[in-house]
PDB file of C-alpha atoms in Angstrom:
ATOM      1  CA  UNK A   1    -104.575 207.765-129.946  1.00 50.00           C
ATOM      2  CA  UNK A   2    -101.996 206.735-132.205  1.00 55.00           C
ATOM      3  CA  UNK A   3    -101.534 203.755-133.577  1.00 65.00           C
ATOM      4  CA  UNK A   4     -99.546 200.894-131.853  1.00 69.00           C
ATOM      5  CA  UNK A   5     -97.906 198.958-135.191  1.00 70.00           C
ATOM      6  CA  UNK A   6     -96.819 201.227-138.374  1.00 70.00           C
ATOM      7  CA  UNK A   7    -100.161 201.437-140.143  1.00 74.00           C
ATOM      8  CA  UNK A   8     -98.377 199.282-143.474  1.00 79.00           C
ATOM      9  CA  UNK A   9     -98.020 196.528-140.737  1.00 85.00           C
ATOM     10  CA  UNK A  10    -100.910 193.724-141.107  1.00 85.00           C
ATOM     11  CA  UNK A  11    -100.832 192.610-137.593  1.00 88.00           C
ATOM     12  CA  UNK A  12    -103.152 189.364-136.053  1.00 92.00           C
ATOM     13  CA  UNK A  13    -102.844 187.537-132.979  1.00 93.00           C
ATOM     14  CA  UNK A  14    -102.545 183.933-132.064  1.00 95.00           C
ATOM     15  CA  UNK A  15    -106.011 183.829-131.188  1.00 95.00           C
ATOM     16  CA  UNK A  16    -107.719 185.664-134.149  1.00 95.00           C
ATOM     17  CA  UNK A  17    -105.588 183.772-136.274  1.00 96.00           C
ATOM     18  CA  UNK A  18    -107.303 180.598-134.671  1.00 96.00           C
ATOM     19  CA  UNK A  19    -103.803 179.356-133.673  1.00 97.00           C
ATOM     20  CA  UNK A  20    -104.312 178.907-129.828  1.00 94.00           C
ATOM     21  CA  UNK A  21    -103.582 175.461-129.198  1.00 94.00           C
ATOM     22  CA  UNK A  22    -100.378 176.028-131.365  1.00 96.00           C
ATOM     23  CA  UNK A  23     -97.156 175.511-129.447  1.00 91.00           C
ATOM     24  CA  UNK A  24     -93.073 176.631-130.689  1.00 89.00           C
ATOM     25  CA  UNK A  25     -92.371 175.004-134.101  1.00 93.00           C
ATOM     26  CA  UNK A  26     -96.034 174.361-134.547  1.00 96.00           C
ATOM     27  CA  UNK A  27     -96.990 178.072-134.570  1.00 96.00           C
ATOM     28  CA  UNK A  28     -93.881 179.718-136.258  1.00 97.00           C
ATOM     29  CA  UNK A  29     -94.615 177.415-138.975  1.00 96.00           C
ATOM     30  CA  UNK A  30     -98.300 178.096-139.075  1.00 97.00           C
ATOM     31  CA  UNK A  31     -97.402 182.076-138.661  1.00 97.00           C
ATOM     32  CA  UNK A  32     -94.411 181.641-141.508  1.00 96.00           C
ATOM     33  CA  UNK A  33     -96.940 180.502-143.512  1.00 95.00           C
ATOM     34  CA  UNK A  34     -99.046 184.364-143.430  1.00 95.00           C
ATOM     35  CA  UNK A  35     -96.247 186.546-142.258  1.00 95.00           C
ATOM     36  CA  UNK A  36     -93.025 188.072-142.535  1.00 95.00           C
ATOM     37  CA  UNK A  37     -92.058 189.015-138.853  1.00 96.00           C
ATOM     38  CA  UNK A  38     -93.659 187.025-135.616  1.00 96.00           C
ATOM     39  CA  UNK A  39     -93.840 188.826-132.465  1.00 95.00           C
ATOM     40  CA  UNK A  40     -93.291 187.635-128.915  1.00 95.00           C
ATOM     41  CA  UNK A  41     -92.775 188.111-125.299  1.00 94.00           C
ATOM     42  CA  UNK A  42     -91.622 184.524-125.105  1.00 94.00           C
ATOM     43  CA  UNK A  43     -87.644 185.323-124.489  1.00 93.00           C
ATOM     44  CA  UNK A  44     -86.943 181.368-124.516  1.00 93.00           C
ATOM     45  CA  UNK A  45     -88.395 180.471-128.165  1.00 93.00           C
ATOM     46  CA  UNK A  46     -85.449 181.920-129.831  1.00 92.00           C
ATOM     47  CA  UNK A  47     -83.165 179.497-128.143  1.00 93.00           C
ATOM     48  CA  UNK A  48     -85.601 176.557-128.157  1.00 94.00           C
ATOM     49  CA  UNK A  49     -86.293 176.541-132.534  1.00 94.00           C
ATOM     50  CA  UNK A  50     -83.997 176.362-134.906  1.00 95.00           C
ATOM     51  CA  UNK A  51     -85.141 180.076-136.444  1.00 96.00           C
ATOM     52  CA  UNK A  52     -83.431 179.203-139.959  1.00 95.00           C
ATOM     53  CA  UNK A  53     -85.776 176.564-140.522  1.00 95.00           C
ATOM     54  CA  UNK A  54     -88.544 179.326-140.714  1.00 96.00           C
ATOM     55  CA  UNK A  55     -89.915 181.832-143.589  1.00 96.00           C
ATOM     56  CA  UNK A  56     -89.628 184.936-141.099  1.00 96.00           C
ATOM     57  CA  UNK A  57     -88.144 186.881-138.356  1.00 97.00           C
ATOM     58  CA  UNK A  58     -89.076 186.633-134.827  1.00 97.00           C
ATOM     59  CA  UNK A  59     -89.227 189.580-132.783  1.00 97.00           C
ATOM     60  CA  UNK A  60     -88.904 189.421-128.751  1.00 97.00           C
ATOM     61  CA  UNK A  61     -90.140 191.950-126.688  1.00 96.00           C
ATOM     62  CA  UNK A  62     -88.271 191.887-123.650  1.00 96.00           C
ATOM     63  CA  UNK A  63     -90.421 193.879-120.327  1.00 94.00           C
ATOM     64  CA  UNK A  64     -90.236 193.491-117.071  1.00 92.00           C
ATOM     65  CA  UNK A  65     -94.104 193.394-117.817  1.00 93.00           C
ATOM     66  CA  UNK A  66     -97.026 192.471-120.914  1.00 92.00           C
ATOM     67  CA  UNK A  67     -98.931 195.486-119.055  1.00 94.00           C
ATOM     68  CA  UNK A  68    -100.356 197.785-122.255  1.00 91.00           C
ATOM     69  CA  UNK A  69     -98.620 200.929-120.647  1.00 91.00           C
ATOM     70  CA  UNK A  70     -95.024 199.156-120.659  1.00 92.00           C
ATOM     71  CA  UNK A  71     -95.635 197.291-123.725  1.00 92.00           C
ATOM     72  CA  UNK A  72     -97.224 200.112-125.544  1.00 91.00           C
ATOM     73  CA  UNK A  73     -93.864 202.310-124.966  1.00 92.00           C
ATOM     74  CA  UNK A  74     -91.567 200.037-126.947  1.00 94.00           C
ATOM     75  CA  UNK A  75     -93.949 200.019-129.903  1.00 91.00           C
ATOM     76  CA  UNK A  76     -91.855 202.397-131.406  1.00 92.00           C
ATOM     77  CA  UNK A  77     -89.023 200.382-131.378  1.00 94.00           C
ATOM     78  CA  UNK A  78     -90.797 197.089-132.681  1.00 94.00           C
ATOM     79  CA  UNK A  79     -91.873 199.360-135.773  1.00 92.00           C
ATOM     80  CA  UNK A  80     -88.163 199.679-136.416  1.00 93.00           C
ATOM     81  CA  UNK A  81     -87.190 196.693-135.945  1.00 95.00           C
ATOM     82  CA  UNK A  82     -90.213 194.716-137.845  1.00 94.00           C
ATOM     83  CA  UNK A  83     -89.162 196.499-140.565  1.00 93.00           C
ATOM     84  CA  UNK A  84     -85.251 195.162-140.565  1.00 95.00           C
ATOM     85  CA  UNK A  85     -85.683 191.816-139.707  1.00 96.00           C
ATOM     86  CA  UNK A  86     -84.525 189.418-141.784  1.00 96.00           C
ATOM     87  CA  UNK A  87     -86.311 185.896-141.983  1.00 96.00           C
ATOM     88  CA  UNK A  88     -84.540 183.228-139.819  1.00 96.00           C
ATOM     89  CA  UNK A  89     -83.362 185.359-137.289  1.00 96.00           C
ATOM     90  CA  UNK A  90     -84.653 186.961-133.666  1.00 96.00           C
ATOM     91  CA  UNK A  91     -84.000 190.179-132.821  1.00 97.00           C
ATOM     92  CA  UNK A  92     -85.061 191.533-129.170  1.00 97.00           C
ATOM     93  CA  UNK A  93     -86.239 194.762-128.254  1.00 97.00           C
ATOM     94  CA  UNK A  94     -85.975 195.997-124.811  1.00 93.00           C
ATOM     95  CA  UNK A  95     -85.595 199.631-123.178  1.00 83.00           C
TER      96      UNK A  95
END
């Protein structure tokens, strides 16, 4: 199977991280604090946090579902666009 994320990618969720209560400005401060892009199906936090006051990017996968199969098809584009991100900015990847 290959690999979802780019294998240079260090890649955690909110709950491994220990982050689970964390809500908006909360966790992309906690997350700005390890890494360089944050990723998301959450299409509202862009427009709900100032991204500028952040150390990193926030990238928004937009589905009409989280199902793995759906998901999982975009991954390539996520991989492209993790790596061009810049750091107080969203960018949203959809099909």
């Amino acid at each position: 199977m290959t690999p979802l994320f780019d294998e240079h990618f260090q890649v955690s969720t909110v709950r491994e991280m220990g982050w689970d209560g964390l809500k908006n400005g909360k966790l992309l401060r906690a997350a700005s604090s390890v890494f360089d892009v944050f990723v998301t199906m959450d299409r509202s936090l862009r427009y709900q946090q100032n991204l500028n006051a952040f150390d990193l990017g926030v990238l928004v996968i937009s589905s009409v579902s989280n199902a793995f199969p759906v998901v999982s098809a975009l991954m390539p584009k996520v991989n492209v666009a993790a790596r061009m991100i810049e750091s107080g900015t969203a960018v949203v990847v959809e099909r």
